mmCIF file of C-alpha atoms in Angstrom:
data_model
loop_
_atom_site.group_PDB
_atom_site.id
_atom_site.type_symbol
_atom_site.label_atom_id
_atom_site.label_comp_id
_atom_site.label_asym_id
_atom_site.label_seq_id
_atom_site.Cartn_x
_atom_site.Cartn_y
_atom_site.Cartn_z
ATOM 1 C CA MET M 1 -0.133 0.116 -0.337
ATOM 2 C CA SER M 2 1.379 3.443 -1.335
ATOM 3 C CA HIS M 3 1.872 5.927 1.709
ATOM 4 C CA ASP M 4 2.271 8.557 -1.089
ATOM 5 C CA HIS M 5 5.219 10.076 0.609
ATOM 6 C CA ASP M 6 6.626 12.140 -2.261
ATOM 7 C CA HIS M 7 9.957 12.731 -1.066
ATOM 8 C CA ASP M 8 11.303 9.281 0.101
ATOM 9 C CA HIS M 9 14.466 9.898 -1.218
ATOM 10 C CA ASP M 10 15.023 13.377 -0.943
ATOM 11 C CA ASN M 11 17.522 14.781 1.358
ATOM 12 C CA GLN M 12 15.555 18.470 1.850
ATOM 13 C CA LEU M 13 11.922 18.142 2.434
ATOM 14 C CA ASP M 14 9.934 21.101 2.268
ATOM 15 C CA PRO M 15 8.886 22.415 5.907
ATOM 16 C CA MET M 16 5.329 21.305 5.621
ATOM 17 C CA THR M 17 6.364 17.562 4.439
ATOM 18 C CA ALA M 18 9.119 17.161 7.045
ATOM 19 C CA ARG M 19 6.470 18.804 9.749
ATOM 20 C CA VAL M 20 3.649 16.119 8.680
ATOM 21 C CA ARG M 21 6.095 13.324 8.140
ATOM 22 C CA ALA M 22 7.885 13.894 12.000
ATOM 23 C CA LEU M 23 4.381 13.617 13.825
ATOM 24 C CA GLU M 24 2.912 10.775 11.835
ATOM 25 C CA THR M 25 6.486 8.932 12.818
ATOM 26 C CA ILE M 26 5.737 9.555 16.106
ATOM 27 C CA LEU M 27 2.280 8.828 16.119
ATOM 28 C CA VAL M 28 3.301 5.487 15.061
ATOM 29 C CA GLN M 29 6.191 4.767 17.064
ATOM 30 C CA LYS M 30 3.949 5.374 19.860
ATOM 31 C CA GLY M 31 1.222 2.851 18.407
ATOM 32 C CA LEU M 32 -1.532 5.897 18.239
ATOM 33 C CA ILE M 33 -1.980 5.908 15.132
ATOM 34 C CA ASP M 34 -2.197 2.896 12.784
ATOM 35 C CA PRO M 35 -0.746 4.174 9.004
ATOM 36 C CA ALA M 36 -3.014 1.511 7.032
ATOM 37 C CA ALA M 37 -6.124 3.239 8.471
ATOM 38 C CA VAL M 38 -4.710 6.721 7.506
ATOM 39 C CA ASP M 39 -4.261 5.366 3.977
ATOM 40 C CA ALA M 40 -7.531 3.704 4.304
ATOM 41 C CA ILE M 41 -9.105 7.110 5.400
ATOM 42 C CA ILE M 42 -7.415 9.124 2.696
ATOM 43 C CA GLU M 43 -8.431 6.611 -0.313
ATOM 44 C CA THR M 44 -11.906 7.045 0.911
ATOM 45 C CA TYR M 45 -12.133 10.742 0.438
ATOM 46 C CA GLU M 46 -10.105 10.620 -2.468
ATOM 47 C CA SER M 47 -11.796 8.045 -4.955
ATOM 48 C CA LYS M 48 -14.728 6.666 -3.282
ATOM 49 C CA VAL M 49 -16.839 9.568 -1.663
ATOM 50 C CA GLY M 50 -17.318 12.702 -4.071
ATOM 51 C CA PRO M 51 -20.356 15.345 -5.624
ATOM 52 C CA ARG M 52 -21.816 12.412 -7.783
ATOM 53 C CA ASN M 53 -23.303 10.940 -4.260
ATOM 54 C CA GLY M 54 -25.224 14.331 -4.039
ATOM 55 C CA ALA M 55 -26.223 14.329 -7.797
ATOM 56 C CA LYS M 56 -27.936 10.895 -6.950
ATOM 57 C CA VAL M 57 -29.650 12.495 -4.473
ATOM 58 C CA VAL M 58 -30.923 15.525 -6.683
ATOM 59 C CA ALA M 59 -31.842 13.432 -9.797
ATOM 60 C CA LYS M 60 -34.173 11.216 -7.839
ATOM 61 C CA ALA M 61 -35.751 14.304 -6.133
ATOM 62 C CA TRP M 62 -36.080 15.646 -9.533
ATOM 63 C CA SER M 63 -38.082 12.800 -10.728
ATOM 64 C CA ASP M 64 -39.918 11.612 -7.544
ATOM 65 C CA PRO M 65 -42.127 13.817 -6.346
ATOM 66 C CA GLU M 66 -42.210 11.179 -3.029
ATOM 67 C CA TYR M 67 -38.422 11.221 -2.970
ATOM 68 C CA ALA M 68 -38.678 15.202 -2.871
ATOM 69 C CA GLU M 69 -40.982 15.263 0.049
ATOM 70 C CA TRP M 70 -39.003 13.062 1.939
ATOM 71 C CA LEU M 71 -35.794 14.699 1.517
ATOM 72 C CA LYS M 72 -37.684 18.166 2.454
ATOM 73 C CA ARG M 73 -39.195 16.320 5.859
ATOM 74 C CA ASP M 74 -36.169 14.343 6.425
ATOM 75 C CA ALA M 75 -32.885 14.708 4.537
ATOM 76 C CA THR M 76 -30.896 12.554 6.807
ATOM 77 C CA ALA M 77 -33.254 9.480 6.292
ATOM 78 C CA ALA M 78 -33.808 10.358 2.539
ATOM 79 C CA ILE M 79 -29.936 10.295 1.759
ATOM 80 C CA ALA M 80 -29.332 7.276 3.873
ATOM 81 C CA SER M 81 -31.902 5.327 1.722
ATOM 82 C CA LEU M 82 -29.236 5.577 -1.073
ATOM 83 C CA GLY M 83 -26.207 4.658 1.284
ATOM 84 C CA PHE M 84 -24.765 7.852 1.620
ATOM 85 C CA THR M 85 -24.261 8.173 5.701
ATOM 86 C CA GLY M 86 -21.360 9.432 7.843
ATOM 87 C CA ARG M 87 -19.081 11.794 9.096
ATOM 88 C CA GLN M 88 -20.041 15.477 8.553
ATOM 89 C CA GLY M 89 -23.209 14.019 7.158
ATOM 90 C CA GLU M 90 -24.882 12.794 10.469
ATOM 91 C CA HIS M 91 -27.590 15.273 10.483
ATOM 92 C CA MET M 92 -28.676 16.423 6.783
ATOM 93 C CA GLN M 93 -30.952 19.218 5.729
ATOM 94 C CA ALA M 94 -32.163 19.639 1.871
ATOM 95 C CA VAL M 95 -32.982 23.026 0.695
ATOM 96 C CA PHE M 96 -34.796 23.799 -2.166
ATOM 97 C CA ASN M 97 -34.295 26.506 -4.794
ATOM 98 C CA THR M 98 -37.646 27.970 -5.818
ATOM 99 C CA GLU M 99 -38.546 30.415 -8.923
ATOM 100 C CA ASP M 100 -37.964 33.690 -6.679
ATOM 101 C CA THR M 101 -35.310 32.288 -4.358
ATOM 102 C CA HIS M 102 -32.041 30.764 -4.570
ATOM 103 C CA ASN M 103 -30.110 29.245 -1.582
ATOM 104 C CA LEU M 104 -26.369 29.245 -1.043
ATOM 105 C CA VAL M 105 -24.302 27.431 1.716
ATOM 106 C CA VAL M 106 -21.623 28.682 3.723
ATOM 107 C CA CYS M 107 -19.164 28.103 6.675
ATOM 108 C CA THR M 108 -18.333 31.218 8.206
ATOM 109 C CA LEU M 109 -16.503 29.769 11.055
ATOM 110 C CA CYS M 110 -14.866 26.839 9.806
ATOM 111 C CA SER M 111 -15.551 24.835 6.818
ATOM 112 C CA CYS M 112 -18.385 22.575 7.530
ATOM 113 C CA TYR M 113 -19.522 20.670 4.667
ATOM 114 C CA PRO M 114 -21.401 17.581 4.025
ATOM 115 C CA TRP M 115 -18.888 14.945 2.778
ATOM 116 C CA PRO M 116 -20.951 11.972 2.306
ATOM 117 C CA VAL M 117 -22.686 13.976 -0.426
ATOM 118 C CA LEU M 118 -20.246 16.309 -2.022
ATOM 119 C CA GLY M 119 -16.856 14.721 -0.633
ATOM 120 C CA LEU M 120 -14.046 17.295 0.393
ATOM 121 C CA PRO M 121 -14.771 20.613 0.142
ATOM 122 C CA PRO M 122 -13.270 22.516 -2.709
ATOM 123 C CA VAL M 123 -10.405 25.300 -1.629
ATOM 124 C CA TRP M 124 -12.215 28.072 -2.442
ATOM 125 C CA TYR M 125 -15.000 27.014 -0.180
ATOM 126 C CA LYS M 126 -12.554 26.896 2.985
ATOM 127 C CA SER M 127 -10.950 30.276 1.586
ATOM 128 C CA PRO M 128 -11.092 33.207 3.823
ATOM 129 C CA ALA M 129 -12.698 35.054 0.796
ATOM 130 C CA TYR M 130 -15.994 32.852 0.469
ATOM 131 C CA ARG M 131 -16.314 32.441 4.382
ATOM 132 C CA SER M 132 -16.285 36.210 4.915
ATOM 133 C CA ARG M 133 -18.231 37.307 1.786
ATOM 134 C CA ALA M 134 -20.868 35.013 1.034
ATOM 135 C CA VAL M 135 -22.940 36.405 4.168
ATOM 136 C CA ILE M 136 -22.603 39.988 3.174
ATOM 137 C CA ASP M 137 -22.600 40.100 -0.483
ATOM 138 C CA PRO M 138 -23.839 36.945 -1.865
ATOM 139 C CA ARG M 139 -24.691 38.287 -5.196
ATOM 140 C CA SER M 140 -21.272 39.368 -6.139
ATOM 141 C CA VAL M 141 -19.748 35.685 -5.164
ATOM 142 C CA LEU M 142 -22.264 34.368 -7.517
ATOM 143 C CA GLU M 143 -21.082 36.470 -9.990
ATOM 144 C CA GLU M 144 -17.718 35.771 -9.488
ATOM 145 C CA PHE M 145 -19.072 32.059 -10.105
ATOM 146 C CA GLY M 146 -20.562 33.093 -13.341
ATOM 147 C CA VAL M 147 -24.171 33.223 -11.833
ATOM 148 C CA ARG M 148 -26.027 36.159 -12.363
ATOM 149 C CA LEU M 149 -29.629 35.998 -10.723
ATOM 150 C CA PRO M 150 -32.186 38.514 -11.714
ATOM 151 C CA PRO M 151 -32.429 41.487 -9.129
ATOM 152 C CA GLU M 152 -35.858 40.473 -7.538
ATOM 153 C CA THR M 153 -34.321 36.524 -7.045
ATOM 154 C CA ARG M 154 -34.168 36.421 -3.251
ATOM 155 C CA ILE M 155 -31.112 35.039 -1.958
ATOM 156 C CA ARG M 156 -31.271 32.904 1.202
ATOM 157 C CA VAL M 157 -27.677 32.111 2.703
ATOM 158 C CA TRP M 158 -27.454 29.361 5.284
ATOM 159 C CA ASP M 159 -24.482 29.657 7.459
ATOM 160 C CA SER M 160 -23.608 26.294 8.799
ATOM 161 C CA THR M 161 -22.811 27.299 12.441
ATOM 162 C CA ALA M 162 -24.124 24.032 13.755
ATOM 163 C CA GLU M 163 -23.603 20.269 13.026
ATOM 164 C CA LEU M 164 -26.613 20.558 10.382
ATOM 165 C CA ARG M 165 -25.177 19.929 6.897
ATOM 166 C CA TYR M 166 -26.751 21.509 3.872
ATOM 167 C CA LEU M 167 -27.476 20.263 0.575
ATOM 168 C CA VAL M 168 -29.032 22.870 -2.361
ATOM 169 C CA VAL M 169 -31.614 20.981 -4.421
ATOM 170 C CA PRO M 170 -31.596 23.589 -7.485
ATOM 171 C CA LEU M 171 -34.695 23.916 -9.801
ATOM 172 C CA ARG M 172 -34.805 21.104 -12.535
ATOM 173 C CA PRO M 173 -33.511 22.500 -15.707
ATOM 174 C CA ARG M 174 -35.748 23.360 -18.444
ATOM 175 C CA GLY M 175 -36.130 20.515 -21.387
ATOM 176 C CA SER M 176 -35.157 17.992 -19.185
ATOM 177 C CA ASP M 177 -38.471 16.142 -19.163
ATOM 178 C CA GLY M 178 -37.688 12.848 -21.263
ATOM 179 C CA LEU M 179 -34.113 12.413 -19.079
ATOM 180 C CA ASP M 180 -33.868 9.445 -16.756
ATOM 181 C CA GLU M 181 -32.372 10.027 -13.388
ATOM 182 C CA SER M 182 -29.086 8.951 -14.348
ATOM 183 C CA GLN M 183 -29.143 11.182 -17.395
ATOM 184 C CA LEU M 184 -30.741 13.879 -15.243
ATOM 185 C CA ALA M 185 -27.791 13.367 -12.146
ATOM 186 C CA GLU M 186 -25.232 14.350 -15.109
ATOM 187 C CA LEU M 187 -26.620 17.747 -15.035
ATOM 188 C CA VAL M 188 -26.046 18.160 -11.193
ATOM 189 C CA THR M 189 -22.850 19.999 -10.580
ATOM 190 C CA ARG M 190 -21.158 19.930 -7.391
ATOM 191 C CA ASP M 191 -21.631 23.684 -7.113
ATOM 192 C CA CYS M 192 -25.334 24.067 -7.801
ATOM 193 C CA MET M 193 -25.812 21.626 -4.703
ATOM 194 C CA ILE M 194 -23.664 24.431 -2.817
ATOM 195 C CA GLY M 195 -25.452 27.375 -4.386
ATOM 196 C CA THR M 196 -22.603 28.984 -6.547
ATOM 197 C CA GLY M 197 -23.797 27.422 -9.413
ATOM 198 C CA LEU M 198 -26.739 26.262 -11.329
ATOM 199 C CA PRO M 199 -27.590 22.897 -12.866
ATOM 200 C CA LEU M 200 -26.412 22.444 -16.668
ATOM 201 C CA GLU M 201 -28.739 22.608 -19.406
ATOM 202 C CA PRO M 202 -29.590 19.354 -21.180
ATOM 203 C CA VAL M 203 -28.105 19.190 -24.721
ATOM 204 C CA SER M 204 -30.431 18.848 -27.621
ATOM 205 C CA PRO M 205 -30.132 15.795 -29.364
ATOM 206 C CA MET I 1 -14.112 33.555 21.112
ATOM 207 C CA ASN I 2 -13.315 36.554 18.410
ATOM 208 C CA GLY I 3 -10.856 34.323 16.430
ATOM 209 C CA PRO I 4 -9.857 34.511 13.318
ATOM 210 C CA GLN I 5 -12.005 31.656 12.210
ATOM 211 C CA ASP I 6 -15.100 34.120 12.662
ATOM 212 C CA LEU I 7 -14.910 35.494 9.139
ATOM 213 C CA GLY I 8 -18.694 36.440 8.369
ATOM 214 C CA GLY I 9 -18.573 40.183 6.985
ATOM 215 C CA GLN I 10 -15.288 40.540 7.105
ATOM 216 C CA MET I 11 -13.678 42.400 4.198
ATOM 217 C CA GLY I 12 -10.902 42.313 1.839
ATOM 218 C CA PHE I 13 -9.715 38.984 1.213
ATOM 219 C CA GLY I 14 -10.019 39.516 -2.784
ATOM 220 C CA PRO I 15 -11.782 37.679 -5.106
ATOM 221 C CA ILE I 16 -12.858 33.821 -4.621
ATOM 222 C CA LEU I 17 -10.637 31.948 -6.861
ATOM 223 C CA PRO I 18 -11.955 28.713 -8.017
ATOM 224 C CA GLU I 19 -9.574 26.085 -9.663
ATOM 225 C CA ALA I 20 -9.994 24.415 -13.150
ATOM 226 C CA ASN I 21 -8.813 21.271 -12.128
ATOM 227 C CA GLU I 22 -9.845 21.145 -8.423
ATOM 228 C CA PRO I 23 -7.405 18.151 -6.625
ATOM 229 C CA VAL I 24 -8.764 16.732 -3.633
ATOM 230 C CA PHE I 25 -5.522 17.034 -2.095
ATOM 231 C CA HIS I 26 -2.485 19.710 -3.273
ATOM 232 C CA ALA I 27 0.550 17.925 -1.789
ATOM 233 C CA GLY I 28 1.237 14.730 -0.512
ATOM 234 C CA TRP I 29 1.766 16.113 2.929
ATOM 235 C CA GLU I 30 -1.839 17.439 2.684
ATOM 236 C CA LYS I 31 -3.312 14.078 2.476
ATOM 237 C CA ARG I 32 -1.390 13.182 5.588
ATOM 238 C CA ALA I 33 -2.214 15.499 7.352
ATOM 239 C CA PHE I 34 -5.842 14.836 6.607
ATOM 240 C CA GLY I 35 -5.644 11.460 7.259
ATOM 241 C CA VAL I 36 -3.475 11.591 10.317
ATOM 242 C CA THR I 37 -5.852 14.285 11.986
ATOM 243 C CA LEU I 38 -8.962 11.805 11.416
ATOM 244 C CA ALA I 39 -6.987 8.718 12.479
ATOM 245 C CA ALA I 40 -5.745 10.824 15.600
ATOM 246 C CA SER I 41 -9.233 12.057 16.530
ATOM 247 C CA ALA I 42 -10.398 8.433 16.802
ATOM 248 C CA THR I 43 -8.719 8.031 19.818
ATOM 249 C CA GLY I 44 -11.474 9.780 21.317
ATOM 250 C CA ALA I 45 -9.567 12.295 23.359
ATOM 251 C CA TRP I 46 -10.943 15.411 22.332
ATOM 252 C CA ASN I 47 -14.069 15.998 20.591
ATOM 253 C CA ILE I 48 -15.097 18.084 17.618
ATOM 254 C CA ASP I 49 -15.854 21.362 19.575
ATOM 255 C CA GLU I 50 -12.400 20.700 21.238
ATOM 256 C CA GLY I 51 -10.889 20.351 17.930
ATOM 257 C CA ARG I 52 -12.584 23.608 16.401
ATOM 258 C CA HIS I 53 -11.321 25.429 19.178
ATOM 259 C CA ALA I 54 -7.774 24.440 18.837
ATOM 260 C CA ARG I 55 -7.428 25.600 15.379
ATOM 261 C CA GLU I 56 -9.448 28.919 16.059
ATOM 262 C CA SER I 57 -7.351 29.618 18.820
ATOM 263 C CA LEU I 58 -3.951 29.887 16.590
ATOM 264 C CA HIS I 59 -2.648 33.465 16.529
ATOM 265 C CA PRO I 60 -4.511 35.438 13.565
ATOM 266 C CA ALA I 61 -1.207 36.160 11.903
ATOM 267 C CA ASP I 62 -0.719 32.319 12.238
ATOM 268 C CA TYR I 63 -4.258 31.550 10.752
ATOM 269 C CA TYR I 64 -4.312 33.933 8.116
ATOM 270 C CA SER I 65 -1.034 32.734 6.869
ATOM 271 C CA SER I 66 -1.342 29.133 6.820
ATOM 272 C CA SER I 67 -2.887 26.953 4.066
ATOM 273 C CA TYR I 68 -6.082 25.105 5.510
ATOM 274 C CA TYR I 69 -4.467 21.653 6.253
ATOM 275 C CA GLU I 70 -1.856 23.617 7.892
ATOM 276 C CA ILE I 71 -4.315 25.209 9.825
ATOM 277 C CA TRP I 72 -5.677 21.425 11.169
ATOM 278 C CA LEU I 73 -1.651 20.395 11.306
ATOM 279 C CA LYS I 74 -0.896 23.034 13.896
ATOM 280 C CA GLY I 75 -4.328 22.348 15.897
ATOM 281 C CA LEU I 76 -3.654 18.661 15.926
ATOM 282 C CA GLU I 77 -0.167 19.308 17.361
ATOM 283 C CA SER I 78 -1.664 21.447 20.103
ATOM 284 C CA LEU I 79 -4.658 18.931 21.174
ATOM 285 C CA LEU I 80 -1.698 15.828 21.225
ATOM 286 C CA GLU I 81 0.454 17.936 23.535
ATOM 287 C CA ARG I 82 -2.448 19.208 25.723
ATOM 288 C CA HIS I 83 -3.450 15.617 25.975
ATOM 289 C CA GLY I 84 -0.062 14.166 26.682
ATOM 290 C CA PHE I 85 0.466 11.794 23.782
ATOM 291 C CA VAL I 86 3.459 13.863 22.356
ATOM 292 C CA SER I 87 5.765 16.643 23.526
ATOM 293 C CA ALA I 88 7.286 19.971 22.010
ATOM 294 C CA ASP I 89 10.322 18.588 22.009
ATOM 295 C CA GLU I 90 9.139 15.111 20.423
ATOM 296 C CA LEU I 91 7.649 17.555 17.850
ATOM 297 C CA LYS I 92 10.979 19.056 17.572
ATOM 298 C CA ALA I 93 12.984 15.943 17.305
ATOM 299 C CA GLY I 94 10.798 14.349 15.040
ATOM 300 C CA ARG I 95 10.579 10.718 16.823
ATOM 301 C CA MET I 96 9.513 9.343 19.975
ATOM 302 C CA LEU I 97 11.514 10.343 23.039
ATOM 303 C CA SER I 98 9.344 9.001 25.770
ATOM 304 C CA LYS I 99 5.734 7.117 25.457
ATOM 305 C CA GLY I 100 3.222 9.596 26.639
ATOM 306 C CA ALA I 101 -0.441 9.090 27.641
ATOM 307 C CA VAL I 102 -2.221 5.648 26.351
ATOM 308 C CA PRO I 103 -4.933 5.950 23.810
ATOM 309 C CA LYS I 104 -8.622 4.757 24.491
ATOM 310 C CA ARG I 105 -8.450 3.134 21.887
ATOM 311 C CA VAL I 106 -6.611 3.103 18.023
ATOM 312 C CA LEU I 107 -8.396 3.180 14.764
ATOM 313 C CA LYS I 108 -7.547 0.066 12.479
ATOM 314 C CA ALA I 109 -7.612 0.133 8.646
ATOM 315 C CA ALA I 110 -10.724 -2.654 8.763
ATOM 316 C CA ASP I 111 -12.615 0.061 10.633
ATOM 317 C CA VAL I 112 -12.418 2.783 8.859
ATOM 318 C CA ALA I 113 -15.014 1.856 6.541
ATOM 319 C CA ALA I 114 -17.528 1.497 9.298
ATOM 320 C CA GLY I 115 -16.469 4.286 11.406
ATOM 321 C CA LEU I 116 -16.518 6.936 8.633
ATOM 322 C CA ALA I 117 -20.211 5.351 7.648
ATOM 323 C CA ARG I 118 -21.337 5.800 11.042
ATOM 324 C CA GLY I 119 -19.699 9.262 11.813
ATOM 325 C CA GLY I 120 -20.495 10.866 14.944
ATOM 326 C CA PRO I 121 -24.000 11.910 15.339
ATOM 327 C CA CYS I 122 -24.474 14.653 18.084
ATOM 328 C CA ASP I 123 -28.177 14.976 18.477
ATOM 329 C CA ARG I 124 -29.204 14.384 22.193
ATOM 330 C CA PRO I 125 -32.396 14.233 24.018
ATOM 331 C CA VAL I 126 -33.599 17.488 26.067
ATOM 332 C CA ALA I 127 -35.731 16.767 29.127
ATOM 333 C CA ALA I 128 -36.950 21.092 29.404
ATOM 334 C CA PRO I 129 -39.662 21.642 26.527
ATOM 335 C CA ALA I 130 -38.405 23.859 23.472
ATOM 336 C CA ARG I 131 -38.805 27.294 24.778
ATOM 337 C CA PHE I 132 -39.220 28.545 20.999
ATOM 338 C CA LYS I 133 -41.399 27.286 18.356
ATOM 339 C CA PRO I 134 -41.593 28.518 14.542
ATOM 340 C CA GLY I 135 -42.653 31.851 14.089
ATOM 341 C CA ASP I 136 -41.212 33.066 17.216
ATOM 342 C CA ARG I 137 -39.090 36.477 17.216
ATOM 343 C CA VAL I 138 -35.980 36.149 19.300
ATOM 344 C CA ARG I 139 -33.143 38.111 19.817
ATOM 345 C CA THR I 140 -29.529 36.939 20.025
ATOM 346 C CA ARG I 141 -27.583 37.585 23.163
ATOM 347 C CA ASN I 142 -24.458 39.916 22.656
ATOM 348 C CA PHE I 143 -21.720 38.352 24.237
ATOM 349 C CA HIS I 144 -18.126 37.981 23.751
ATOM 350 C CA PRO I 145 -16.714 34.670 25.442
ATOM 351 C CA LYS I 146 -13.250 34.263 25.592
ATOM 352 C CA GLU I 147 -13.711 30.549 24.966
ATOM 353 C CA HIS I 148 -15.566 28.705 22.194
ATOM 354 C CA THR I 149 -18.846 29.660 20.689
ATOM 355 C CA ARG I 150 -20.930 28.808 17.489
ATOM 356 C CA LEU I 151 -22.422 32.350 17.491
ATOM 357 C CA PRO I 152 -20.965 34.542 14.783
ATOM 358 C CA ARG I 153 -20.101 37.848 15.964
ATOM 359 C CA TYR I 154 -22.132 39.229 13.092
ATOM 360 C CA ALA I 155 -25.098 37.692 14.359
ATOM 361 C CA ARG I 156 -25.169 38.550 17.582
ATOM 362 C CA GLY I 157 -27.557 40.931 19.375
ATOM 363 C CA ARG I 158 -29.699 41.137 16.165
ATOM 364 C CA SER I 159 -33.317 40.277 16.011
ATOM 365 C CA GLY I 160 -34.465 37.529 14.005
ATOM 366 C CA THR I 161 -37.236 34.983 13.545
ATOM 367 C CA ILE I 162 -37.560 30.986 14.457
ATOM 368 C CA GLU I 163 -37.553 29.040 11.204
ATOM 369 C CA ALA I 164 -37.276 25.455 12.761
ATOM 370 C CA VAL I 165 -36.578 23.499 16.023
ATOM 371 C CA ARG I 166 -33.977 21.377 15.115
ATOM 372 C CA GLY I 167 -34.023 18.887 18.064
ATOM 373 C CA GLY I 168 -31.723 18.505 20.837
ATOM 374 C CA PHE I 169 -27.703 19.177 20.099
ATOM 375 C CA VAL I 170 -24.625 18.669 22.048
ATOM 376 C CA PHE I 171 -23.385 22.500 23.213
ATOM 377 C CA PRO I 172 -20.117 23.351 21.709
ATOM 378 C CA ASP I 173 -19.472 26.462 24.420
ATOM 379 C CA SER I 174 -19.260 23.464 27.155
ATOM 380 C CA ASN I 175 -18.266 20.545 24.954
ATOM 381 C CA ALA I 176 -15.070 22.312 23.519
ATOM 382 C CA HIS I 177 -13.779 22.762 27.116
ATOM 383 C CA GLY I 178 -14.211 19.164 28.906
ATOM 384 C CA ARG I 179 -17.307 20.554 30.829
ATOM 385 C CA GLY I 180 -19.826 17.979 29.098
ATOM 386 C CA GLU I 181 -21.984 17.817 26.469
ATOM 387 C CA ASN I 182 -24.830 19.720 28.320
ATOM 388 C CA PRO I 183 -27.261 19.145 25.103
ATOM 389 C CA GLN I 184 -30.027 22.335 24.424
ATOM 390 C CA TRP I 185 -32.437 22.684 21.948
ATOM 391 C CA LEU I 186 -31.131 23.886 18.370
ATOM 392 C CA TYR I 187 -32.905 26.403 16.126
ATOM 393 C CA THR I 188 -32.593 27.666 12.713
ATOM 394 C CA VAL I 189 -32.889 31.254 13.332
ATOM 395 C CA VAL I 190 -33.790 33.641 10.234
ATOM 396 C CA PHE I 191 -32.577 37.440 9.524
ATOM 397 C CA ASP I 192 -33.036 39.953 7.339
ATOM 398 C CA GLY I 193 -30.065 41.375 5.830
ATOM 399 C CA ARG I 194 -30.377 44.771 6.627
ATOM 400 C CA GLU I 195 -30.778 43.970 10.362
ATOM 401 C CA ILE I 196 -27.625 42.381 10.416
ATOM 402 C CA TRP I 197 -25.779 44.610 7.924
ATOM 403 C CA GLY I 198 -27.786 47.918 7.695
ATOM 404 C CA GLU I 199 -27.706 50.232 4.989
ATOM 405 C CA GLY I 200 -26.742 49.091 1.527
ATOM 406 C CA SER I 201 -27.749 45.611 2.251
ATOM 407 C CA ASP I 202 -29.274 43.541 -0.816
ATOM 408 C CA PRO I 203 -32.737 43.842 0.221
ATOM 409 C CA THR I 204 -33.331 40.602 -0.863
ATOM 410 C CA LEU I 205 -31.180 38.741 1.235
ATOM 411 C CA THR I 206 -31.900 36.361 4.308
ATOM 412 C CA VAL I 207 -29.196 34.853 6.242
ATOM 413 C CA SER I 208 -29.825 31.987 8.751
ATOM 414 C CA ILE I 209 -27.631 30.494 11.491
ATOM 415 C CA ASP I 210 -28.365 27.298 13.463
ATOM 416 C CA ALA I 211 -28.678 28.828 16.920
ATOM 417 C CA TRP I 212 -28.326 26.692 20.820
ATOM 418 C CA GLU I 213 -31.377 27.904 22.987
ATOM 419 C CA SER I 214 -29.171 29.863 25.259
ATOM 420 C CA TYR I 215 -28.015 32.098 22.322
ATOM 421 C CA LEU I 216 -31.195 33.833 22.453
ATOM 422 C CA GLU I 217 -34.060 35.978 24.253
ATOM 423 C CA PRO I 218 -37.455 36.466 23.143
ATOM 424 C CA ALA I 219 -37.424 39.419 20.978
#
């Protein structure tokens, strides 16, 4: 199993590599952590858990009104029914965009994010620029993502200050009537489930 | 605490910079820092609230000049020192010098998948009935504790409306400091943008937080 130590044969490690390596060495020597467990954690979030999970939830909500109702009422259970549970998704809330309201999710205090449905957050979500401005001037944040909403569209910002994790369910795109769930899931971007994007438009045949 | 983590409404951090290729990790050390942090927290020596407090307790200059996983690593080092697992001399030497505290448990690779899938639910029963109900007008308390809190500065001393009662949840302000879970009712409170940001605020804006009962008073 690879530990992905990029500089095993270098004499000069960059400072952060050296610092993490030292800490991991100490913890392994003391028996506090198992390096194989560290590998398994990394592997999970690098290649198993990501936003395609959330896309399946949204696509199902778009195509199954009963599921959408369940998701609205008890998102944790509705999402768990598709197999997506666990760390940083213990308590889920789905928030639905409407014709007149657009939802945007942020964590101004750290970087709370629904890992089981979206994977680990992107760098920008964790950055001071996003965390500071999303609550005070979300319209300019959206414009930096290329999303220009009509001025009358209400913006609802959800600051994840507790252990509830939010999933935005965007409006189903026009012209997607004939698509099945897996085709619909292809239209669901990671950003549209945070609120910094809109779903893709279906490609005309 | 009014630490560097409390970013809502601050200015001057520049544009948001989405990446084109978005790697999950940007260096080999980042993934080790992430994995080691989760594996070490599985010892159960500290909880998520104490972990967050360790990060927000970094000096502001250090916090703002550190990348995300640098902040994680520095927080982890201070937690390990505080709980007697690792000494400053060992961190400097890069090797074990003495055994240190014995962990309650050690996460094994075979248990990772189940442990991550289980997570750490923090809803708890609360004996007293909820003080507020949806539709109630409330005002957030204006306090500035030196310890951990999850009431952001921008939302202190503000009037809003209870939108939902979310149930009983572990209270971070005490849990972060080893004073127990003390679960309280948690509410989603919605504020008008103008109530928080005043003149010039986007008139369509509403912002909500999830607030524990002791953060709130009737308005």
